[in-house]
Coordinates of C-alpha atoms in Angstrom, one line a residue:
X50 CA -85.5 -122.7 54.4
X51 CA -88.3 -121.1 53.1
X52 CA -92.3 -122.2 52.6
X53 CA -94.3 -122.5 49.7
X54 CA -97.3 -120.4 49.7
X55 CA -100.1 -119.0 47.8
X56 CA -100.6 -115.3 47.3
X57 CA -103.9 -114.2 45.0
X58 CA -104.6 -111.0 43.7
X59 CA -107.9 -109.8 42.2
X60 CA -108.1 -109.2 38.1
X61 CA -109.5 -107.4 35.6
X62 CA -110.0 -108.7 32.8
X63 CA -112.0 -106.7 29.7
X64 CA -114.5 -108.6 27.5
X65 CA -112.4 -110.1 25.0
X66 CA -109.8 -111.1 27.6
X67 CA -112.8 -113.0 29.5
X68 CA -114.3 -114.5 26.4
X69 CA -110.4 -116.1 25.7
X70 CA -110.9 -117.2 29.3
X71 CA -114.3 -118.9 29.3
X72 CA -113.3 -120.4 26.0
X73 CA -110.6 -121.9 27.3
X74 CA -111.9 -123.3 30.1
X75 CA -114.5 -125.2 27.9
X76 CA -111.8 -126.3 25.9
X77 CA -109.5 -127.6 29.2
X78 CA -113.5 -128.8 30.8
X79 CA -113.6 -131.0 27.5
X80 CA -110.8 -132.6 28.1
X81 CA -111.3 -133.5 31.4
X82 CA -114.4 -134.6 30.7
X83 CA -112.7 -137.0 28.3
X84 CA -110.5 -138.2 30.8
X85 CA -113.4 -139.3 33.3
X86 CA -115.2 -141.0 30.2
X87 CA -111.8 -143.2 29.8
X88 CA -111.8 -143.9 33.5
X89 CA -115.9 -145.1 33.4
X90 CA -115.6 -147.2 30.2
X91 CA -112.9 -149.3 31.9
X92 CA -109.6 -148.2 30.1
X93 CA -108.0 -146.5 33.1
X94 CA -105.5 -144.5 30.8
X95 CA -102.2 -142.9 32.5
X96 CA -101.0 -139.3 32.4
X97 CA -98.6 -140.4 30.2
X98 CA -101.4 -142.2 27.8
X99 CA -103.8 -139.2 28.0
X100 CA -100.9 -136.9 27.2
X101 CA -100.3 -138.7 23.8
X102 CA -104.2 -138.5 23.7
X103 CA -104.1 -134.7 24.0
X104 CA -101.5 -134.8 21.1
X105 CA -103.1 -136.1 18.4
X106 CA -106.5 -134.9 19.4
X107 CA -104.7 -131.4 18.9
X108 CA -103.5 -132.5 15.9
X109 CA -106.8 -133.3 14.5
X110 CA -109.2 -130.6 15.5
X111 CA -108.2 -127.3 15.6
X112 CA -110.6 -126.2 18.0
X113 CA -108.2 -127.2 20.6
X114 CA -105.1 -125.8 18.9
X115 CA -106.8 -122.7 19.5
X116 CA -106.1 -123.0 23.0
X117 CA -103.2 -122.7 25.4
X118 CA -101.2 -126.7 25.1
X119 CA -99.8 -126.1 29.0
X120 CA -103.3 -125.3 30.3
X121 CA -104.7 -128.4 28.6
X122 CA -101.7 -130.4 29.9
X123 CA -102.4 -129.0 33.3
X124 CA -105.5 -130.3 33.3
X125 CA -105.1 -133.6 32.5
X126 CA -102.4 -133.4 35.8
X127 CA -105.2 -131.6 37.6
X128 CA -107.1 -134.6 36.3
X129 CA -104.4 -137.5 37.4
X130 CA -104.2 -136.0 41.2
X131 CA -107.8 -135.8 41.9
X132 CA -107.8 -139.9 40.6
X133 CA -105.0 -140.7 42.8
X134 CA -106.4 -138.6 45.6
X135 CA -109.9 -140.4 45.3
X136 CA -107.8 -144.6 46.0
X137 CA -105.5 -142.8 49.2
X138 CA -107.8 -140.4 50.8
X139 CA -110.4 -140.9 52.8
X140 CA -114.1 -140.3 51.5
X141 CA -112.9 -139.0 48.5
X142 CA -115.0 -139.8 45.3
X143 CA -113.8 -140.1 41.9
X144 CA -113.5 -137.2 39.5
X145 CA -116.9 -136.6 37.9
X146 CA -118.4 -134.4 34.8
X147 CA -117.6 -130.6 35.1
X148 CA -121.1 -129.6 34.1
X149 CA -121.0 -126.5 31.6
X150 CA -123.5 -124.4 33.2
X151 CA -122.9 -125.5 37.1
X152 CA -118.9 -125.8 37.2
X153 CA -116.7 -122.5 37.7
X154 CA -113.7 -122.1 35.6
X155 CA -110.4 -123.0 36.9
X156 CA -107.1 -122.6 34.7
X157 CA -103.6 -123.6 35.8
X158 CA -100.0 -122.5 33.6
X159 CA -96.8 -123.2 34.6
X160 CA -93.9 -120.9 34.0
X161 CA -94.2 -121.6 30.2
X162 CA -97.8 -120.3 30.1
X163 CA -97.8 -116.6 31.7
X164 CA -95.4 -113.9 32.1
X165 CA -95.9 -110.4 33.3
X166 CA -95.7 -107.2 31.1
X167 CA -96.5 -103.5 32.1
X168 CA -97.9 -104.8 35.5
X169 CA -100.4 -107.1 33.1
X170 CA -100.5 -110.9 33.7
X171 CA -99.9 -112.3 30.0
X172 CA -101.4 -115.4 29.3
X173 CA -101.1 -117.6 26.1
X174 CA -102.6 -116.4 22.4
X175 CA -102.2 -112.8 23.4
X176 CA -104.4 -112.7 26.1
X177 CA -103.0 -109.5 28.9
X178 CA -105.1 -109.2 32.2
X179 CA -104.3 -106.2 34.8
X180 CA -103.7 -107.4 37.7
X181 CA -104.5 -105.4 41.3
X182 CA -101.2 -105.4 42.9
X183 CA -102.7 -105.5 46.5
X184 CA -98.9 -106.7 48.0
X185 CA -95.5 -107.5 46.3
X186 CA -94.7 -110.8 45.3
X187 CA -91.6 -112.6 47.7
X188 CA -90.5 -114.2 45.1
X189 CA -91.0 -115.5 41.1
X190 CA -94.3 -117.5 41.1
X191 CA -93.3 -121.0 39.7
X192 CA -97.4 -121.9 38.7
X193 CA -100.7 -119.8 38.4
X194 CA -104.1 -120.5 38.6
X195 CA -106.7 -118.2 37.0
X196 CA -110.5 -118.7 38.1
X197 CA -113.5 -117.0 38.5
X198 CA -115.9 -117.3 41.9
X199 CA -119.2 -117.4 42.5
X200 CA -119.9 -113.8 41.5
X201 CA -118.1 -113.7 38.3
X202 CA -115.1 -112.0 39.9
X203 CA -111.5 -113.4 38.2
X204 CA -108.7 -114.0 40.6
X205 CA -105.0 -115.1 40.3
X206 CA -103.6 -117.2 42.7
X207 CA -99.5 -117.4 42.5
X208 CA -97.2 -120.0 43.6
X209 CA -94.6 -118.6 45.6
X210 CA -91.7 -119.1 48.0
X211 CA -91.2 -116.8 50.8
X212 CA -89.0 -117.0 54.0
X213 CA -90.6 -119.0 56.9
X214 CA -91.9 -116.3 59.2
X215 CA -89.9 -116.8 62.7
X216 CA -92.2 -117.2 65.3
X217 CA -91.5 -114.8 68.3
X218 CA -91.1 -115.8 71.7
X219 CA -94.1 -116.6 73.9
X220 CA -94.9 -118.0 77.1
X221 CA -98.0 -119.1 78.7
X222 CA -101.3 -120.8 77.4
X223 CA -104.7 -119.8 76.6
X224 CA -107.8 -122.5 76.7
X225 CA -110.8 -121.3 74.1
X226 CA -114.7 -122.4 74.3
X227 CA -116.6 -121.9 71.1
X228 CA -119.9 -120.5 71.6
X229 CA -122.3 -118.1 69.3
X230 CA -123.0 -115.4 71.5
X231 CA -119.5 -114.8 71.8
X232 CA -117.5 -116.9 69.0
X233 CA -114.5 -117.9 71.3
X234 CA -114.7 -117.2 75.2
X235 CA -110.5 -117.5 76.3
X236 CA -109.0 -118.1 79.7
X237 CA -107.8 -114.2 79.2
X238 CA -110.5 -111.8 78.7
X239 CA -108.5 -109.5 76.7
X240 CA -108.4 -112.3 73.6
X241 CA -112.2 -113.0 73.2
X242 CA -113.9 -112.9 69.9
X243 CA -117.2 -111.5 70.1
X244 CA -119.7 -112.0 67.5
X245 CA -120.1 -109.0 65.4
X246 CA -122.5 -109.5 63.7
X247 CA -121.7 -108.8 59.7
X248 CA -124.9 -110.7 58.0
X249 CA -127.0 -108.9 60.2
X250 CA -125.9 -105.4 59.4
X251 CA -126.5 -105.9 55.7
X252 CA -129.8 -107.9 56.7
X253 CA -132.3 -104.9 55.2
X254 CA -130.5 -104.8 51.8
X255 CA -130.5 -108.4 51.6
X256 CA -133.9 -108.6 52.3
X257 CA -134.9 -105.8 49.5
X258 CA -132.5 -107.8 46.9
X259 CA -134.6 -110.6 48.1
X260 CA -137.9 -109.7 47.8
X261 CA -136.9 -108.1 44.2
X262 CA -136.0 -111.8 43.7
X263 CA -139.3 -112.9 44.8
X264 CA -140.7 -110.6 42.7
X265 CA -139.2 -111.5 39.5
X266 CA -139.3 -115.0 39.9
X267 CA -141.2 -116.7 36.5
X268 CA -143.1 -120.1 36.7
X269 CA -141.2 -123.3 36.7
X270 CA -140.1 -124.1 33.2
X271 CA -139.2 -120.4 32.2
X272 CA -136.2 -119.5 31.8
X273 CA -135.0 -116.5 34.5
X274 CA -135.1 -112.9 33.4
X275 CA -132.0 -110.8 33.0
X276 CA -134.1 -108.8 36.2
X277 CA -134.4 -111.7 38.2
X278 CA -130.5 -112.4 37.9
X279 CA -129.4 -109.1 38.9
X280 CA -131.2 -109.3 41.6
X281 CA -129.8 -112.4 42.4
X282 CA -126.2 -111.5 41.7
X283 CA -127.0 -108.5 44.3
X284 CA -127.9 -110.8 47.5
X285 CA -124.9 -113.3 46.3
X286 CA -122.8 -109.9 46.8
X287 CA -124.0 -108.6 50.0
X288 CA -123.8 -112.1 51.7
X289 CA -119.9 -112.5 50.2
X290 CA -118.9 -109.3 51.6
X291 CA -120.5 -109.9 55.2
X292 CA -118.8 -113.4 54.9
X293 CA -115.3 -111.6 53.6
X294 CA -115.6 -109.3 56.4
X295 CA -116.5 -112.1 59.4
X296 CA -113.3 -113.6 57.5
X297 CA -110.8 -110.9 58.2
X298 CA -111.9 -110.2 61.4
X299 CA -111.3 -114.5 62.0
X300 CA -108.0 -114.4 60.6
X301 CA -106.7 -111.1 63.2
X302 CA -107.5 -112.8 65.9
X303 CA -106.0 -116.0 65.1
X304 CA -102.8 -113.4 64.6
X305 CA -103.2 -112.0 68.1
X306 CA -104.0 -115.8 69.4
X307 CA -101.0 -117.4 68.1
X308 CA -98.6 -114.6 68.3
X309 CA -98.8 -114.2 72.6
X310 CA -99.4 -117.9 73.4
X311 CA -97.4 -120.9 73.4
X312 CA -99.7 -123.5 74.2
X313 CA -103.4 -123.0 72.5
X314 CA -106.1 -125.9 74.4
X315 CA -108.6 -125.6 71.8
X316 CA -112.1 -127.3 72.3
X317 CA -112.8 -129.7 69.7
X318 CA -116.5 -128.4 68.8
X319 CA -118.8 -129.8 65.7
X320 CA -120.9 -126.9 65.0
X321 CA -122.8 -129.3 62.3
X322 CA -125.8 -129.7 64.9
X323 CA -126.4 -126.1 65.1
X324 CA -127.7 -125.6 61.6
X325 CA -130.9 -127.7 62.8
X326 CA -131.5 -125.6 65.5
X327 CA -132.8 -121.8 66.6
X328 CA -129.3 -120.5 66.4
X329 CA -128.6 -121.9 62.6
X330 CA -128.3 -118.3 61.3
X331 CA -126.5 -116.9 63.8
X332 CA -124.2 -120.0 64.3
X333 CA -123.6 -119.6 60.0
X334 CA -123.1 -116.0 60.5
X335 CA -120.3 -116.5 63.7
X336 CA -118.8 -119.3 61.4
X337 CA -117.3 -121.2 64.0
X338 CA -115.6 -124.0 62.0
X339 CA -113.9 -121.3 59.5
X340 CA -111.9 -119.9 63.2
X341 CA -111.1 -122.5 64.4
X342 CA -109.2 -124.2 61.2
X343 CA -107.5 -120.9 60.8
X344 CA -106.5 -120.5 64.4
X345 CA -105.2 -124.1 64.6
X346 CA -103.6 -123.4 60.7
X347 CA -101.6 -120.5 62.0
X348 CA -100.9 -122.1 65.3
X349 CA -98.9 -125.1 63.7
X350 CA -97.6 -122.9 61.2
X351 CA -95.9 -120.8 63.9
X352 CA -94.4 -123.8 66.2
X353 CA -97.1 -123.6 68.6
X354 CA -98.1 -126.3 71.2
X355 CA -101.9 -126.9 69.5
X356 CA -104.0 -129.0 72.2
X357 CA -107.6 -130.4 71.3
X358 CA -110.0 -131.2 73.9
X359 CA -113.1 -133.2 73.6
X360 CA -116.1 -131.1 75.0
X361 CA -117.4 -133.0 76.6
X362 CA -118.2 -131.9 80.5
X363 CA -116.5 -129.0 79.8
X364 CA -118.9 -126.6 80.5
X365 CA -120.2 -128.9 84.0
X366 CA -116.9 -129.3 85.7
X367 CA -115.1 -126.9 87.5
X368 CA -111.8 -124.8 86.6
X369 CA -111.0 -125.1 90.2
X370 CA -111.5 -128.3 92.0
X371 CA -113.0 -130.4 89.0
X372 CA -116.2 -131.5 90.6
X373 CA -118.4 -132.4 88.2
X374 CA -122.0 -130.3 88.5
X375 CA -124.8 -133.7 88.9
X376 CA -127.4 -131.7 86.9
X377 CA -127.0 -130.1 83.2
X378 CA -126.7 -126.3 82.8
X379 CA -129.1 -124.9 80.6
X380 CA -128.1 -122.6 78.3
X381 CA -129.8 -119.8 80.2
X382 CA -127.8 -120.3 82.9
X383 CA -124.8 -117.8 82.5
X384 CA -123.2 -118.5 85.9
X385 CA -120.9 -121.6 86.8
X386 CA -121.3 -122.3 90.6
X387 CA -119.2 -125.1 92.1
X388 CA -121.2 -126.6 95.2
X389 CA -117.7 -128.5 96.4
X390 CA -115.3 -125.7 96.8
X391 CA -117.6 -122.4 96.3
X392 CA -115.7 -121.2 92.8
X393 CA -118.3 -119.1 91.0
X394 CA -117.5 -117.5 87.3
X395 CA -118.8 -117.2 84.1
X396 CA -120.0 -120.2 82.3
X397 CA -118.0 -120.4 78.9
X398 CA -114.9 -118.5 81.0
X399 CA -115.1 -121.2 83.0
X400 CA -115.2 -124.1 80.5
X401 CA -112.3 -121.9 78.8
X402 CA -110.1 -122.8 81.6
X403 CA -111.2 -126.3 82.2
X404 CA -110.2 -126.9 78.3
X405 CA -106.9 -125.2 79.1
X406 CA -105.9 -127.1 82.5
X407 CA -107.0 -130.3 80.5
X408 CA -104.2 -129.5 78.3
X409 CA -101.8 -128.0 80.5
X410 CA -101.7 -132.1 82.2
X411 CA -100.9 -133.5 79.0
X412 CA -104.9 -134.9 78.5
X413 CA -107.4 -134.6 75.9
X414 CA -110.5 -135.2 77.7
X415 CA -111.7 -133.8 81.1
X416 CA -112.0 -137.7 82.5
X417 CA -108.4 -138.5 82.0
X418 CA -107.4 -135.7 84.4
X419 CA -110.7 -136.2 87.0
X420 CA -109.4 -139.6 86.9
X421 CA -106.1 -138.1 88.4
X422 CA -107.3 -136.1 90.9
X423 CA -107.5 -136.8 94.7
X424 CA -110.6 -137.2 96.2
X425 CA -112.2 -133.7 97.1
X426 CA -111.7 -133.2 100.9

């Protein structure tokens, strides 16, 4: 059995290749657009009904029989998801307007829309992209999607079918404690993810790129220079690349994580209340939320036992006895010291292997297993 995956590769498109791009994304963003104007007006048309739509409307303008039929028709199927999506999944709105100058362009073929020649991605009406071959493909991609980020780079992400990786055999557990310091403190020293640090390396050119911004600015109600953009594409950069890199250095980890451990306890933290307080940039910088979906992602990818624990008393209750500490620990305070049974060890080390033993009893919170225990003495 094998697993259906994404690979994406960057591409490089010259100027008339991105001009048949963009205009076929306003031509697909058109018709989408349409589709939502059906759905507010009360008609609530199928796929089927907005298919025979797209037929005749092709027949009658030839603006759109200019463009690519199986991109248009993957729209509209783009289109019918997101509606069903929005009635079965929780707090998920209805497809709105893609705005022209605010949405980013997004274009999905099927195996009857692209082939590959010389290397080249071939799309529809003669359009031939190179593509950087950064790996091999496992296997014939059955769909693509063609987009373009943030900072105008185009990308190609393939559907593909690959072998499921076996997971390799491994024993023992590991609890983790998020903190910002030092993004994930583990029950095993050798496995903690310090914070490196990325945004702050680039921090002086991103300061320069913004103070050129600040420069350039015009008054409210005139239109940006081509100046002020540059200089506004150039922070955009530098903060993508430290984000790529914090990333990459995310994703290995997970690899080393999941790889040696059976059993992964992993605190269930909400980083959301950091952003309002004196560690926002740093906590942004650590990204905390991106590790741990990727950790717990690879973990149940791989067969692994994937424990969450509520965090609560964590960091106040011993890995050894589970006494609970009577007063809170500031954050200054880097040492956990039982007064019950005399353990003494790091703080988030500590919490590390409360979070772990919690999961190693078959609990989710630290008061079903207090609960448990006999009374100290």
């Amino acid at each position: 059995m094998g697993e259906v995956v994404r690979y994406s590769y960057r591409l490089r498109p010259g100027a008339t290749a991105e001009r048949a791009l963009i205009a076929e994304w306003h031509r697909c963003r058109f018709l989408w657009n349409e589709a939502v104007h059906q759905q507010r007006s009360g008609r609530r048309p199928t796929f089927g009904a907005l298919s025979k739509l797209l037929t005749q409307a092709r027949a009658r303008c030839v603006w759109l029989r200019e463009g690519s039929q199986v991109a248009q028709q993957q729209m509209l199927r783009t289109y019918g998801q997101a509606l069903s999506a929005s009635f079965g999944v929780r707090n998920r709105g209805r497809p709105r307007y893609k705005a022209r100058n605010r949405s980013l362009p997004s274009l999905e073929y099927t195996t009857r829309g692209f082939s590959f020649l010389e290397g080249r991605l071939v799309l529809p009406k003669g359009v031939r992209i190179p593509v950087v071959w950064s790996r091999k493909l496992p296997s014939k991609p059955t769909s693509v999607r063609v987009y373009r980020d943030s900072l105008g780079h185009w990308y190609a992400s393939f559907v593909v079918r690959r072998s499921a990786t076996s997971a390799t055999e491994a024993t023992g557990g590991i609890g983790i404690d998020w903190g910002v310091s030092t993004t994930a403190t583990t029950t095993d020293e050798r496995y903690d993810l310090v914070y490196l640090g990325h945004r702050k390396r680039c921090s002086a050119e991103l300061a320069k790129a913004q103070r050129k911004m600040a420069r350039r600015r015009r008054k409210k109600g005139i239109a940006p220079s081509n100046g002020y953009k540059e200089a506004r594409r150039e922070a955009a950069r530098l903060q993508k690349k430290a984000a790529r890199q914090t990333q990459h250095d995310s994703r290995m980890w997970a690899r080393d994580v999941v790889e040696s451990h059976q059993l992964i306890a992993v605190e269930d933290f909400k980083p959301k209340f950091l952003a309002r307080s004196t560690m926002a940039r740093k906590s942004a910088d650590a990204t905390i939320g991106t590790v741990k979906r990727e950790l717990i992602y690879r973990a149940e990818r791989a067969g692994r036992q994937v424990v969450i624990v509520a965090p609560a008393y964590t960091t106040m209750t011993c890995s050894s006895c589970f006494a609970r500490a009577k007063q809170r620990l500031g954050l200054s305070e880097r040492i956990f010291r039982c007064h019950t049974c005399g353990n003494t060890d790091h703080r988030d080390r500590n919490a590390a292997r409360v979070i772990l033993a919690v999961a190693e009893r078959g609990h989710t919170s630290v008061d079903d297993v207090r609960h448990l225990q006999p009374p100290p003495g």
